[in-house]
Coordinates of C-alpha atoms and ligand atoms in Angstrom, one line a residue:
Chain I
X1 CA 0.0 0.0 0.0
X2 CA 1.7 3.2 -0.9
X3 CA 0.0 6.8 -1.1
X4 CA 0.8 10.3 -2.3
X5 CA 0.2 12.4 1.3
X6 CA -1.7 15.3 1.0
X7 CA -1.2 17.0 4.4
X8 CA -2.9 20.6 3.7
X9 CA -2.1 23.9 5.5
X10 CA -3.1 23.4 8.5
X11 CA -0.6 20.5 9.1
X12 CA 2.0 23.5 9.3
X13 CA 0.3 25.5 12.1
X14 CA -2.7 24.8 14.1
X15 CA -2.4 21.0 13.6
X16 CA 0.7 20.0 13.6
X17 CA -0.4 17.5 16.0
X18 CA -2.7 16.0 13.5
X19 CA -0.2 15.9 10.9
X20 CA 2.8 14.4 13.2
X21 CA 0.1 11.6 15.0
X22 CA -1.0 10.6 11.3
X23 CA 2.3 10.1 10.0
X24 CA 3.5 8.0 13.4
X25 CA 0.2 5.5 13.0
X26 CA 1.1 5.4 9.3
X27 CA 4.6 4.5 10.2
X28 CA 3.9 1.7 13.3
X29 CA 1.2 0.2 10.9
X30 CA 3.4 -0.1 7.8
X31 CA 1.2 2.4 5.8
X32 CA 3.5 3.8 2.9
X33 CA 2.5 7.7 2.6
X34 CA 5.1 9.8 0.7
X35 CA 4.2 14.0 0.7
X36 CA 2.9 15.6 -2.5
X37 CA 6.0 17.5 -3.5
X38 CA 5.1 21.0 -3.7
X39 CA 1.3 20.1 -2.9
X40 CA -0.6 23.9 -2.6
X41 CA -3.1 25.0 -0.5
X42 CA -6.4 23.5 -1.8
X43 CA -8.3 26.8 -1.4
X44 CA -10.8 26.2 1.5
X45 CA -13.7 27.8 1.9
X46 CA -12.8 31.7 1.1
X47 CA -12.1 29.9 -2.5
X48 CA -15.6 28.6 -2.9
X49 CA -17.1 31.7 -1.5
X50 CA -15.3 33.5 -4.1
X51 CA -15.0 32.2 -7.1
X52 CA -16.4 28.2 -8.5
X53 CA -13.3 27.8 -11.5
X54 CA -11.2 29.4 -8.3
X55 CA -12.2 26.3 -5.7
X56 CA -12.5 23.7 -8.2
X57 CA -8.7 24.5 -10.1
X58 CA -6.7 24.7 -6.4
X59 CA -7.5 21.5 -5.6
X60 CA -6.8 20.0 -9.2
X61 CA -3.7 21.7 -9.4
X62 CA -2.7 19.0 -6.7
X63 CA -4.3 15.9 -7.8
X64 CA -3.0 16.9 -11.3
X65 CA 0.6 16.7 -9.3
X66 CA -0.7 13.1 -7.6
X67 CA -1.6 11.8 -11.2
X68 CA 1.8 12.5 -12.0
X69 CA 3.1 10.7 -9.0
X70 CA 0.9 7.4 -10.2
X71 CA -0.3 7.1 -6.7
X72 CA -3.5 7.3 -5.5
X73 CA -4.0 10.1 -2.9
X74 CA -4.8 9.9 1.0
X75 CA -6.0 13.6 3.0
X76 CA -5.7 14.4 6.5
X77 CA -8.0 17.2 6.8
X78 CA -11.5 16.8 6.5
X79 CA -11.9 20.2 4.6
X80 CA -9.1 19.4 2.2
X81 CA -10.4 15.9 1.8
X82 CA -13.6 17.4 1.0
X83 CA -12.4 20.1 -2.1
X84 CA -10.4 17.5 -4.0
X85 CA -13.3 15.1 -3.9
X86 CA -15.5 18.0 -4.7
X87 CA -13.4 18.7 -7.5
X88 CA -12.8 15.2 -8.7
X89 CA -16.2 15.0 -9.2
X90 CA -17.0 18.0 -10.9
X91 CA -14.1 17.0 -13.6
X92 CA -15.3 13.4 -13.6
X93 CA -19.1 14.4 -14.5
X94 CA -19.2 17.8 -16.0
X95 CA -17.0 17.7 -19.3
X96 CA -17.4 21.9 -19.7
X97 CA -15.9 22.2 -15.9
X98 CA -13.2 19.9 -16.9
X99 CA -11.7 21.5 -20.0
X100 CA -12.2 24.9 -17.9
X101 CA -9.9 23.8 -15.0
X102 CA -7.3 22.2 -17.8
X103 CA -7.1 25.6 -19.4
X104 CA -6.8 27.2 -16.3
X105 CA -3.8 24.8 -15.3
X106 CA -2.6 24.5 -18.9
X107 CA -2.5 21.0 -18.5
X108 CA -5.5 18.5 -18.8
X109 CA -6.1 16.3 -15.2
X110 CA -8.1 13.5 -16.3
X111 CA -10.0 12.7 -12.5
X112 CA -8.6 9.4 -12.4
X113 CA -6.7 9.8 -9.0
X114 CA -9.0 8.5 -6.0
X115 CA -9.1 10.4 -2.6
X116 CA -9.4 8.7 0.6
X117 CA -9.3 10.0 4.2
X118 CA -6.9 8.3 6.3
X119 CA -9.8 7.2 8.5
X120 CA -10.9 5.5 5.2
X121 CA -7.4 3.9 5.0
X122 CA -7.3 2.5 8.5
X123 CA -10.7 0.1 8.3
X124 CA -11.0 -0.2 5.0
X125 CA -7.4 -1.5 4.2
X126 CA -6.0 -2.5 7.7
X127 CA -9.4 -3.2 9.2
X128 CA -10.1 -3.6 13.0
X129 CA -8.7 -7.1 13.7
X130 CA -5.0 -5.8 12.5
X131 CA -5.5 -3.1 14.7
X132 CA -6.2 -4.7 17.4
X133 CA -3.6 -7.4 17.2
X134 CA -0.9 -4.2 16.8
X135 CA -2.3 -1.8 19.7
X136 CA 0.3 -2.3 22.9
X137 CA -2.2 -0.5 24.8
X138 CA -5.8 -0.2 26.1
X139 CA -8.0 3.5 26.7
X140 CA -9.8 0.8 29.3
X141 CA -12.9 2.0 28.8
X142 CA -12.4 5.4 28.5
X143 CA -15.8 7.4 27.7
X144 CA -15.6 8.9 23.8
X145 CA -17.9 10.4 21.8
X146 CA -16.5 10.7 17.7
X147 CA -17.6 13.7 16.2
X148 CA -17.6 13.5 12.3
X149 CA -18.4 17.5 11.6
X150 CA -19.6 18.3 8.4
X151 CA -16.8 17.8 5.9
X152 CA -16.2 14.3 6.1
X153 CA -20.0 13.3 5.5
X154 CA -21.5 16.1 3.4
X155 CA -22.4 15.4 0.5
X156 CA -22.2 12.1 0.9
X157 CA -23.1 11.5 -2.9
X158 CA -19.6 13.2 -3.4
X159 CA -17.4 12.3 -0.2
X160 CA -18.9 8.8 0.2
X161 CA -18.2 8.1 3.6
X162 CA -19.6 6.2 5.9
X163 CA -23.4 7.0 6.5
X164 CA -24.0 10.9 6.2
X165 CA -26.2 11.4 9.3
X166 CA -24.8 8.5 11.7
X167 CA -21.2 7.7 10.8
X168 CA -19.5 5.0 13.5
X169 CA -16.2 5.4 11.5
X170 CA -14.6 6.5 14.5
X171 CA -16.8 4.8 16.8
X172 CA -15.6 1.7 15.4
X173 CA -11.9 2.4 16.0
X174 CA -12.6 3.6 19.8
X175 CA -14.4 0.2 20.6
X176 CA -10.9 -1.5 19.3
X177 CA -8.9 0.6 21.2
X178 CA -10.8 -0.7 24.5
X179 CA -12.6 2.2 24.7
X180 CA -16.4 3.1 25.1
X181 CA -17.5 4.9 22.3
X182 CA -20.4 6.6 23.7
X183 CA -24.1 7.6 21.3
X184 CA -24.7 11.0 21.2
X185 CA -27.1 13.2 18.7
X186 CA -24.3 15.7 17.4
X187 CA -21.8 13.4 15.5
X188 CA -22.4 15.7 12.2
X189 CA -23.5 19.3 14.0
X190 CA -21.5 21.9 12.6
X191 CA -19.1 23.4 14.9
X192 CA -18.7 26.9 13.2
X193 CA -15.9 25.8 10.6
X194 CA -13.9 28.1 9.1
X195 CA -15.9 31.3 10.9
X196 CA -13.2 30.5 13.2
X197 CA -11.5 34.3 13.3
X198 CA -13.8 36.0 10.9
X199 CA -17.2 35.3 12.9
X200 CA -16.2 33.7 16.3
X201 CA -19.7 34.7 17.6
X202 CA -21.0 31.9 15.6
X203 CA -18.6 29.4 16.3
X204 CA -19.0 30.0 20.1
X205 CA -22.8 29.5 19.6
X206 CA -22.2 26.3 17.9
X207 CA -19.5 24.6 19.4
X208 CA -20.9 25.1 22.9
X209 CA -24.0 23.0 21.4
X210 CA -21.6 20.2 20.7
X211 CA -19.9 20.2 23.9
X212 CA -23.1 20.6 25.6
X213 CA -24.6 17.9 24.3
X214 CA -20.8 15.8 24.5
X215 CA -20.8 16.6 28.0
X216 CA -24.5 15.5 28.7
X217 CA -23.7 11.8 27.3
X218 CA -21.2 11.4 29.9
X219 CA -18.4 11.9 27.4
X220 CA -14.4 12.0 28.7
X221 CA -13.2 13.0 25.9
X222 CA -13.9 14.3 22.2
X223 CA -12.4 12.1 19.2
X224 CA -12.1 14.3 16.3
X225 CA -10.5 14.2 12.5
X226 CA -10.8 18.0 11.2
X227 CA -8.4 20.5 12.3
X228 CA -10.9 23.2 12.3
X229 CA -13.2 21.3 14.5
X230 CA -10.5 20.7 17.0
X231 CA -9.5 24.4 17.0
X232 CA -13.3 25.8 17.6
X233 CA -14.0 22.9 20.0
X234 CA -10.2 23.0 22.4
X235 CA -8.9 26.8 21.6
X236 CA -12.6 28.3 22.0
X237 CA -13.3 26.4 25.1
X238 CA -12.4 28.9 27.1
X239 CA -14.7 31.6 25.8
X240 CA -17.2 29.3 25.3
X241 CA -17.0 29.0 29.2
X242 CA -16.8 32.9 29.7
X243 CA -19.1 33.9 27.7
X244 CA -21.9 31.3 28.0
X245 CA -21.2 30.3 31.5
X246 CA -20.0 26.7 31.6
X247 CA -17.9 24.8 33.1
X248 CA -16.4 22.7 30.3
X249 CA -13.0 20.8 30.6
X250 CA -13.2 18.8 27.8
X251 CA -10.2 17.2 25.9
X252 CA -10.4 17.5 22.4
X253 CA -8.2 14.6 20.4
X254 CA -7.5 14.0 17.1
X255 CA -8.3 10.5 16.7
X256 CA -5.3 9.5 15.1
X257 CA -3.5 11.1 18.9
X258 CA -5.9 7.9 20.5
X259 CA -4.7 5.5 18.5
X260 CA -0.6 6.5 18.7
X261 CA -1.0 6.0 21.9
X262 CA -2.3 2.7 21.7
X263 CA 0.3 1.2 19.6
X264 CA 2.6 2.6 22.5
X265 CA 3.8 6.0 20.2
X266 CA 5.3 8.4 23.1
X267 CA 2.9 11.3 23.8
X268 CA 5.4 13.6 22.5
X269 CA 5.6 12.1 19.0
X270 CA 1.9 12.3 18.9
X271 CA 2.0 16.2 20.2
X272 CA -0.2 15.3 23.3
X273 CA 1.4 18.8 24.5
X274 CA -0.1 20.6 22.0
X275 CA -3.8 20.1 23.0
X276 CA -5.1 23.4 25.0
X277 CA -7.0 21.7 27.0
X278 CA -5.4 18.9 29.0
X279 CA -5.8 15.6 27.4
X280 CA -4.0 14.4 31.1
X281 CA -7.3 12.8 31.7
X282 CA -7.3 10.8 28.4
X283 CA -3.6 9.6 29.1
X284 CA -4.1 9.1 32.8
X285 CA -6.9 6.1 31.4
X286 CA -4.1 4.2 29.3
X287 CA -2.9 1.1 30.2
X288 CA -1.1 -1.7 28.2
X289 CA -2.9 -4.0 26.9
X290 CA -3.3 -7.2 28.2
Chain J
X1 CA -46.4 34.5 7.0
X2 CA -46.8 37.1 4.5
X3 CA -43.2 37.3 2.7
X4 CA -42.5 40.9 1.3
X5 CA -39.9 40.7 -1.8
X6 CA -37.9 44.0 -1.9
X7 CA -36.6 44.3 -5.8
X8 CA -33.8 46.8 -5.0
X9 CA -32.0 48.4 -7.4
X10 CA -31.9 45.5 -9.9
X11 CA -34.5 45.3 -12.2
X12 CA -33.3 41.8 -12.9
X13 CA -34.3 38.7 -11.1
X14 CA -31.5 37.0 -8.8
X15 CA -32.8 33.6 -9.9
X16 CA -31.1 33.3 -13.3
X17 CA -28.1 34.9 -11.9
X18 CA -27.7 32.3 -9.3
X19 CA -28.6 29.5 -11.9
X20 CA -25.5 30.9 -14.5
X21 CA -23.0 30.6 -11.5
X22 CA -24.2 27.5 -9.5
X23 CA -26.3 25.9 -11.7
X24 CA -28.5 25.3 -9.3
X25 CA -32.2 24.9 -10.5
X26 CA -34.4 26.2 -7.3
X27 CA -37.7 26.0 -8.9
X28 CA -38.4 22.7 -7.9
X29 CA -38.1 23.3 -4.4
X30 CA -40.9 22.1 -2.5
X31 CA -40.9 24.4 0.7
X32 CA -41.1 21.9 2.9
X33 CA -38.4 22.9 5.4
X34 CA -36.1 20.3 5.7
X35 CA -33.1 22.1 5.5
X36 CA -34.3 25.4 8.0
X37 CA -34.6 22.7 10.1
X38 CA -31.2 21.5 10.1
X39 CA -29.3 24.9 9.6
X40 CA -27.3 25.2 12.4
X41 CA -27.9 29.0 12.0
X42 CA -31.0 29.4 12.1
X43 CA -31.7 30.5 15.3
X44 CA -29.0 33.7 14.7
X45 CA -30.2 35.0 11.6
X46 CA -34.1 36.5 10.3
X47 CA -33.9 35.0 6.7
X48 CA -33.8 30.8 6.8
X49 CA -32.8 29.2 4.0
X50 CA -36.1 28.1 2.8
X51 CA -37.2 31.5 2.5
X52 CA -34.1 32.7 0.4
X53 CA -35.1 29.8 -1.7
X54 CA -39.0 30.6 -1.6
X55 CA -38.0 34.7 -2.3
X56 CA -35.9 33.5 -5.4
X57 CA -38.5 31.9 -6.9
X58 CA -40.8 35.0 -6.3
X59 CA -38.5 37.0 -8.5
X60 CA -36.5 38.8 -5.7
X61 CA -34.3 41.6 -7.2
X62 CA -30.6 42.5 -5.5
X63 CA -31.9 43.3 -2.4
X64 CA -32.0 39.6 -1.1
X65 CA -28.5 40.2 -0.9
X66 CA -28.8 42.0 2.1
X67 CA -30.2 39.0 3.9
X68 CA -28.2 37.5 6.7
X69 CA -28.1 34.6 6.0
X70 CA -25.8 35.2 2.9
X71 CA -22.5 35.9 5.2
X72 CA -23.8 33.7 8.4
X73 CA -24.4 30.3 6.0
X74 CA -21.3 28.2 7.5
X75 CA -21.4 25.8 4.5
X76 CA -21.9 23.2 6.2
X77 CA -24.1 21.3 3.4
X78 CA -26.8 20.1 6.1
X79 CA -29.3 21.6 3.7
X80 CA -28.2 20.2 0.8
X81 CA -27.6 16.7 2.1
X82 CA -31.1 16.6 3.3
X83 CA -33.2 18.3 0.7
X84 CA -35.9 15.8 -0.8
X85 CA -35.3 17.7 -4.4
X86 CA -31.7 17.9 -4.2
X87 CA -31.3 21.1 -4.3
X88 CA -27.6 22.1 -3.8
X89 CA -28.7 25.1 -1.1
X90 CA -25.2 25.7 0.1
X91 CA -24.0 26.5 -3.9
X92 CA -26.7 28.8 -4.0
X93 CA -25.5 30.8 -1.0
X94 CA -21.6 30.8 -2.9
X95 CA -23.7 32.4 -5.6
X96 CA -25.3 34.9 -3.7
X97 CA -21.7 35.8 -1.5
X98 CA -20.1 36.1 -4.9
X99 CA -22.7 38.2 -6.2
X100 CA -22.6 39.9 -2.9
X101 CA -18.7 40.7 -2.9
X102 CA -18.6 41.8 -6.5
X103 CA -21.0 44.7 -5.4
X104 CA -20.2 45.9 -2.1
X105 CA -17.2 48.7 -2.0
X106 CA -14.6 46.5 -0.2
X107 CA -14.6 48.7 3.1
X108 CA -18.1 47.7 4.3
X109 CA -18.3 44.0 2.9
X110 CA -18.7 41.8 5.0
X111 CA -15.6 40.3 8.1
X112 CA -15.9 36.8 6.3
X113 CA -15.5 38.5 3.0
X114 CA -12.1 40.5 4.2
X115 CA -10.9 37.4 5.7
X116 CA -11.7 35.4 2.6
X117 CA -9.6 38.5 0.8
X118 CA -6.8 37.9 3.5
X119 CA -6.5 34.1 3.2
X120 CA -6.5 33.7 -0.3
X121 CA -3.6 37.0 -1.0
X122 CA -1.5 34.5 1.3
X123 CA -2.5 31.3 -1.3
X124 CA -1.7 33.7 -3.7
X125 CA 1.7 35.0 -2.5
X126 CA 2.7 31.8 -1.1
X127 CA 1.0 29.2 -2.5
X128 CA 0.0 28.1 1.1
X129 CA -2.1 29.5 3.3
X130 CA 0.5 31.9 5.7
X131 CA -0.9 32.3 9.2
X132 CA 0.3 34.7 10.4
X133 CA 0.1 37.0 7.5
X134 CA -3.4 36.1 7.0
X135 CA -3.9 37.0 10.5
X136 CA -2.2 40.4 10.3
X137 CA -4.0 41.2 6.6
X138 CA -7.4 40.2 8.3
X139 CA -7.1 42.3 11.6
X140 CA -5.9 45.6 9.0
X141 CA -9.0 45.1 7.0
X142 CA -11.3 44.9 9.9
X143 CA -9.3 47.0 12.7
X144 CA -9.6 44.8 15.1
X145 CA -6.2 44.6 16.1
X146 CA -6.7 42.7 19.5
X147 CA -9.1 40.2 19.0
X148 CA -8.0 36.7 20.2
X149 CA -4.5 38.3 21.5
X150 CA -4.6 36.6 24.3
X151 CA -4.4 33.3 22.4
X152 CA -1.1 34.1 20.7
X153 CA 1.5 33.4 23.5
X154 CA -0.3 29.6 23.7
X155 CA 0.1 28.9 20.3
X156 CA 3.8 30.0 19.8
X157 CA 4.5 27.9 22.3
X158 CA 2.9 25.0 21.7
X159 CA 3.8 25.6 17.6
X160 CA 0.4 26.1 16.8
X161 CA 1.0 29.1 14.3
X162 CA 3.6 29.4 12.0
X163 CA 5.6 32.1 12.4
X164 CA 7.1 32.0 8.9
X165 CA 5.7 31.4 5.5
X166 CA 6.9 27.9 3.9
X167 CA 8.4 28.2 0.8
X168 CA 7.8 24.2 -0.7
X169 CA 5.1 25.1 -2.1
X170 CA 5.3 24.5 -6.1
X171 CA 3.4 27.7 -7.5
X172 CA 3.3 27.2 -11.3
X173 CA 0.0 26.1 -10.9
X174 CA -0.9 29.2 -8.5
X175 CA 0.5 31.9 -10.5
X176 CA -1.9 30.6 -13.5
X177 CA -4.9 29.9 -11.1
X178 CA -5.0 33.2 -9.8
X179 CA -4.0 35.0 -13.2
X180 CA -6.5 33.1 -15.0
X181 CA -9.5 33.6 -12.8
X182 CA -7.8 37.0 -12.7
X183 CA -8.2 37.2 -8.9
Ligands
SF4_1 S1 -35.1 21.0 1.8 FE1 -35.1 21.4 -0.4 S2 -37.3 21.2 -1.1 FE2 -37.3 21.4 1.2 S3 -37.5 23.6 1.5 FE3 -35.3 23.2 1.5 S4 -34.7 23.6 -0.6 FE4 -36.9 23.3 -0.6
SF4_2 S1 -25.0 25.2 4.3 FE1 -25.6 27.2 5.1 S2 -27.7 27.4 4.7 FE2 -27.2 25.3 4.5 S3 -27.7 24.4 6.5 FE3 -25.5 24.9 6.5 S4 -25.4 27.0 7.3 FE4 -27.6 26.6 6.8

């Protein structure tokens, strides 16, 4: 199994930890990832609120890069994941789109590279028993709720994974790590996304939902997979607590962080340190496996 | 409900406009709520997206431009995935935020708008999105220098912001995206 990497820009700032813990699993579970050389930002939102040629050519210009490469492509960020399968699609059924985005590239990318999220990766070509039989250690029962966010799951007739309104992707992987992956009705809420500086009042609104209702299942911890759900759900706790009165002290984990450390990756490899709120209480659960 | 349709200044009716740059066809919406009920903004703004859709197909003029829901819509395709008719809601607010930023002097558009602006000069310049300079762009355009200060000394510690640009970015690619969508 070998795959071009597509890491995306968040991987060099606010999740870094995503980016490092992804590459470590990869690594202990002899997944072959290799970076796109010179991969480019895939544009985001601000691209499809600005232009549709715009958000369809950024993310081309790096699958035209992976077709090159003659691998098939694996994302880390749900929001990347989502514009290259948005755009893969739009090339793959809409011939007009297509010869716009090759003369906008000067170069003709046929849509013949397939996109998978790492999640994807892990069940679909490792699968849970291979997990289990290379985890070192247990989260004992550690209370989790997954929560998918938007990206990953919508549309699902474009992204295609898992089921759009009760994914247990995640689920599936905390139940073979030993934990308990707890039912909860905000796996695919929006948290706020990328209103993250430009309209924070929103994001506060809707991420305190999401804790809320995390923190009302009994959860110990939140399992996530987007970098900009981590940032509106750990860096925003705070306010969230200030300025609508709680008393939230949830961790907020990339999943990926869960299951480093349960095939015994040091928590500094995985960049436990860089959560903002403590994931001490996740850590403190962690046992090896017997 | 009575629903009043203000035409603005536009003699022209938004729904062909939105149809030539999303190619979404709205006319077959059905009104029957499904994705108002799942907006995760609804609550915050006085315009759901049922009604944008229901005002469109009344022949609303520019002025629906002005709704909130326009710069509030978090994309987060919960209307879309859920609409019995399939109707792609969330392209049709992109349409409406294009339309919107193409006619609104750049001073009062929208924050989202002047942080779209700020991310995408630092695509643009680096060919990956550039923190920092984003940041710094964004807080210029909307002088609001010390929102979310107080986060800053966290994240340099903890390496959660890049303090400079990286330069591995391959931007033949850029350089022709931006030139040729001339933005
Ligand atoms: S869900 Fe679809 S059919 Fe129903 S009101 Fe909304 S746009 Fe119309
Ligand atoms: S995409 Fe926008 S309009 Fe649609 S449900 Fe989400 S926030 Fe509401």
């Amino acid at each position: 199994m070998k795959y071009v990497y597509y890491p995306g820009c968040s991987a060099e700032s606010t999740a870094r930890d995503h980016h490092m813990s992804i590459l470590e699993v990869a690594r202990a579970l002899d997944i072959d990832v290799e970076e796109l050389k010179g991969w480019t930002c895939c544009g985001s939102t601000p691209a499809h609120h600005t232009d549709k040629l715009l958000s369809l050519s950024l993310p081309a210009a790096n699958l035209l890069k992976a077709q090159e490469s003659g691998l098939n492509m694996v994302v880390s960020c749900a929001a990347c994941f989502n514009r290259m399968k948005v755009a893969n699609h739009e090339i793959r059924t809409n011939p007009d789109v297509k010869k716009q985005i090759a003369n906008t590239l000067g170069k003709e990318y046929g849509g013949d590279v397939e996109i998978r999220h790492f999640i994807e990766i892990l069940l679909e070509d490792i699968g849970i028993q291979r997990l289990k039989d290379a985890f070192t250690h247990s989260i004992n029962d550690l209370k989790v709720v997954s929560y998918y966010g938007c990206l990953l799951v919508r549309p699902h007739e474009i992204t295609k994974f898992d089921d759009p309104e009760n994914p247990t992707s995640m689920d599936r992987l905390v139940e073979a790590m030993g934990g308990e992956a707890l039912d909860w009705p905000h796996k695919v809420e929006c948290c706020g996304g990328g209103f993250a500086l430009s309209r924070p009042d929103i994001v506060i609104e809707l991420s305190d939902s999401i804790l809320g209702m995390a923190e009302a299942a009994g959860a110990q911890c939140i399992a996530v997979a987007c970098p900009m759900c981590q940032v509106n759900l750990d860096l925003r706790q705070k306010d969230i607590n200030r300025k609508k009165n709680r008393n939230y002290n949830l961790p907020i984990v990339y999943i990926t962080q869960l299951l480093g450390l349960c095939l015994g990756i040091s928590q500094k490899r995985l960049g436990m340190k860089k959560c903002i709120v403590s994931p001490m209480p996740v850590i403190e659960m962690l046992s090896k496996a017997v | 409900m009575t629903l009043v349709i203000n035409k603005g200044i536009s003699p022209n009716n938004m729904v062909n406009s939105v149809l030539e740059i999303s190619g979404v066809d709205i006319n077959c919406c059905l009104q029957c709520k499904k994705c108002t009920n799942g907006c995760p903004v609804v609550t915050m703004v006085d315009t759901p997206p049922s009604e944008i859709i229901r005002q469109l197909q009344l022949n609303a003029g520019d002025d629906i431009l002005k709704s909130d829901l326009v710069w509030m819509c978090a994309s987060c395709e919960t209307c879309f995935s859920r609409c019995p008719m399939k109707i792609d809601m969330a392209a049709v607010m992109d349409a409406l935020r294009i339309m919107d930023a193409k006619k609104t002097i750049p001073a009062r558009t929208s924050k989202v708008n002047k942080f779209n602006n700020a991310f995408l000069s630092t695509v643009k310049m680096f060919g990956r999105t550039y923190d920092i300079g984003m940041i710094a762009a964004y807080k210029i355009k909307t002088f609001n220098l010390l929102q979310d200060t107080d986060k800053f000394p966290a994240m340099i510690r903890k390496r959660k912001i890049a303090l400079f640009p990286n330069f591995g970015a391959d931007k033949k690619y850029i350089r022709r995206i931006f030139k040729k969508t001339s933005k």
